[in-house]
Amino acid sequence: MALLNILNYPDKRLHKIAKPVDKVDAEVRRLMDDMLETMYKAPGIGLAAPQVGELKRVIVIDLAREDEKPQPLRMANPELIAVSDEDAVYNEGCLSLPEHYADVTRPAAIKVRYLDHENEIRELEADGLLATCIQHEMDHLEGILFVDHLTALKRNMILRKLLKAKKSQQPVSA
Ligand code: K1U
Ligand code: ZN
């Protein structure tokens, strides 16, 4: 397994639409495992392939706490096949927008169809943080970041702060 580099805003690849995988073969399985290792190290609870520069419709998630047995979910080509009318609000973060959090409103419960790591079609019903996290990761496959759900004022505040922090990390040229 290998650690991958997580792209940060304003990398243009974060705004691209990812392509479906034909099947979950050894190469896609390897990507899923590398993404899980990268996510655990970050640490995070989810990761989408575009965040590591791979424009493929692949996401991984694990909501288990550090003191619990890992419960990794590997999904390729995830599709929402049902969403609740009821919404839920969660204070979301993103490994590509580090250290910024904001309340995002999304459907409270979902049903998702996907290919698992053995190329089997599966369906999963989710609510709570799992539903939020699946929707957050699926947004990445469409080039959408959680800040795109906020008002322009809140979004620009976060994005300006991220650009300022990035600038201050760059060496001053002579
Ligand atoms: O997609 C990502 O950037 C990962 C993101 C997932 C996510 C978090 C919160 C709501 C929806 C989706 C993260 O994992 S941010 C880090 C984080 O939430 C966390 C890190 C360590 C322990 C617990 C949570
Ligand atoms: Zn994210």
XYZ file of C-alpha atoms and ligand atoms in Angstrom:
199
model
C 0.000 0.000 0.000
C 1.121 3.585 -0.539
C 0.383 7.007 0.867
C -1.036 9.402 -1.738
C -0.779 13.196 -1.891
C -4.063 14.946 -0.964
C -4.754 17.934 -3.259
C -5.688 21.205 -1.607
C -7.818 24.091 -2.857
C -7.201 25.850 -5.315
C -6.039 22.799 -7.309
C -8.144 22.745 -10.534
C -8.472 18.934 -10.458
C -10.832 19.297 -7.461
C -13.422 20.933 -9.757
C -13.434 18.247 -12.487
C -16.088 15.549 -13.001
C -14.734 12.025 -12.385
C -15.262 9.159 -14.855
C -16.970 5.842 -13.979
C -14.725 2.778 -13.684
C -15.463 -0.078 -16.138
C -15.007 -2.656 -13.386
C -13.343 -2.981 -10.006
C -10.167 -4.791 -11.014
C -6.815 -5.123 -9.237
C -5.813 -1.562 -10.210
C -9.013 -0.017 -8.765
C -8.725 -2.213 -5.635
C -5.161 -0.946 -5.174
C -6.387 2.660 -5.511
C -9.109 1.975 -2.897
C -6.555 0.521 -0.459
C -4.074 3.368 -1.026
C -6.902 5.878 -0.463
C -7.877 4.161 2.798
C -4.288 4.272 4.041
C -4.054 7.963 3.074
C -7.392 8.728 4.793
C -6.404 6.950 8.051
C -3.083 8.829 8.101
C -4.646 12.290 7.454
C -6.751 11.532 9.588
C -10.199 11.675 8.024
C -13.435 9.728 7.793
C -13.738 9.744 3.996
C -11.791 10.381 0.803
C -12.700 10.619 -2.889
C -10.347 9.698 -5.755
C -10.258 13.253 -7.261
C -8.752 14.450 -3.946
C -5.673 12.346 -4.760
C -5.618 13.428 -8.421
C -7.420 10.340 -9.818
C -10.494 11.373 -11.829
C -12.283 8.075 -11.151
C -15.655 7.535 -9.436
C -14.189 5.865 -6.361
C -14.718 6.779 -2.699
C -13.706 5.281 0.637
C -15.186 5.876 4.099
C -14.574 4.610 7.638
C -16.494 6.082 10.565
C -15.027 3.723 13.195
C -13.313 5.491 16.086
C -9.617 4.869 16.840
C -10.518 2.454 19.682
C -12.887 0.445 17.434
C -12.228 -2.201 14.781
C -11.873 -0.537 11.336
C -15.026 -0.694 9.176
C -13.786 0.402 5.747
C -16.315 1.022 2.972
C -14.984 0.953 -0.609
C -17.357 2.192 -3.305
C -17.003 2.558 -7.071
C -19.581 4.306 -9.288
C -21.864 5.212 -6.322
C -25.391 6.373 -7.255
C -28.068 7.799 -4.968
C -31.234 5.789 -5.588
C -33.320 7.382 -2.805
C -33.083 10.467 -0.608
C -35.298 11.507 2.307
C -37.481 14.615 2.247
C -36.142 15.396 5.692
C -32.846 17.321 5.849
C -30.031 17.227 8.397
C -27.333 19.788 9.188
C -23.758 18.715 9.939
C -20.654 20.771 10.606
C -18.501 19.442 7.741
C -14.777 19.567 7.138
C -12.722 18.563 4.110
C -9.170 17.276 3.813
C -8.771 19.468 0.701
C -9.839 22.633 2.625
C -7.881 21.970 5.820
C -8.913 23.512 9.140
C -12.188 24.990 7.889
C -15.623 23.758 8.955
C -19.163 24.928 8.193
C -22.746 23.754 8.621
C -24.068 22.054 5.471
C -27.678 20.955 4.924
C -28.281 17.694 3.028
C -30.937 14.931 2.914
C -30.928 13.167 6.305
C -31.205 9.617 4.901
C -30.153 8.054 1.598
C -29.948 4.763 -0.259
C -26.838 4.292 -2.395
C -26.011 1.663 -5.047
C -22.347 0.960 -5.814
C -19.756 -1.613 -6.835
C -17.789 -3.001 -3.898
C -14.105 -4.023 -3.895
C -15.067 -7.381 -5.435
C -17.003 -5.726 -8.297
C -20.318 -6.843 -6.728
C -23.336 -4.508 -6.941
C -24.440 -3.505 -3.449
C -27.059 -1.215 -1.925
C -26.742 0.534 1.407
C -29.224 2.597 3.416
C -27.606 5.274 5.543
C -28.533 8.089 7.882
C -26.671 10.311 10.357
C -22.978 10.985 9.728
C -22.689 8.087 7.248
C -25.345 9.646 4.973
C -23.597 13.025 5.232
C -20.176 11.556 4.510
C -21.340 9.508 1.486
C -22.972 12.639 0.004
C -19.854 14.753 0.720
C -17.622 12.181 -1.043
C -20.056 11.804 -3.967
C -19.998 15.601 -4.394
C -16.212 15.366 -4.903
C -16.917 13.084 -7.910
C -18.902 15.976 -9.449
C -16.197 18.547 -8.677
C -18.315 20.011 -5.859
C -16.798 21.061 -2.511
C -18.769 21.532 0.720
C -18.261 25.311 0.465
C -20.329 25.231 -2.765
C -23.375 24.554 -0.518
C -22.793 27.784 1.454
C -23.807 31.372 0.721
C -21.317 33.261 -1.486
C -20.349 35.345 1.542
C -19.432 32.357 3.745
C -17.763 30.496 0.841
C -15.578 33.455 -0.131
C -14.558 34.042 3.482
C -13.234 30.464 3.734
C -11.624 30.438 0.275
C -9.902 33.802 0.854
C -8.474 32.527 4.168
C -7.192 29.358 2.450
C -5.500 31.369 -0.318
C -3.936 33.696 2.273
C -2.615 30.724 4.280
C -1.201 29.129 1.108
C 0.534 32.410 0.124
C 2.112 32.794 3.561
C 3.555 29.252 3.267
C 5.272 30.032 -0.063
C 8.920 31.147 0.007
C 9.389 34.855 -0.783
C 11.029 35.156 -4.212
C 14.167 37.350 -4.528
O -13.715 14.211 1.889
C -12.982 14.659 2.759
O -12.355 15.678 2.555
C -12.871 13.963 4.089
C -13.747 14.604 5.159
C -15.066 13.865 5.199
C -16.214 14.508 5.918
C -16.085 15.058 7.172
C -17.183 15.614 7.820
C -18.404 15.599 7.218
C -18.529 15.066 5.966
C -17.442 14.501 5.321
C -13.002 14.467 6.488
O -12.722 13.401 6.932
S -12.586 15.936 7.328
C -11.835 15.334 8.824
C -12.819 14.812 9.820
O -13.998 15.069 9.719
C -12.346 13.970 10.946
C -11.015 13.740 11.171
C -10.616 12.941 12.231
C -11.546 12.364 13.065
C -12.877 12.592 12.853
C -13.292 13.392 11.790
Zn -13.936 16.688 1.158
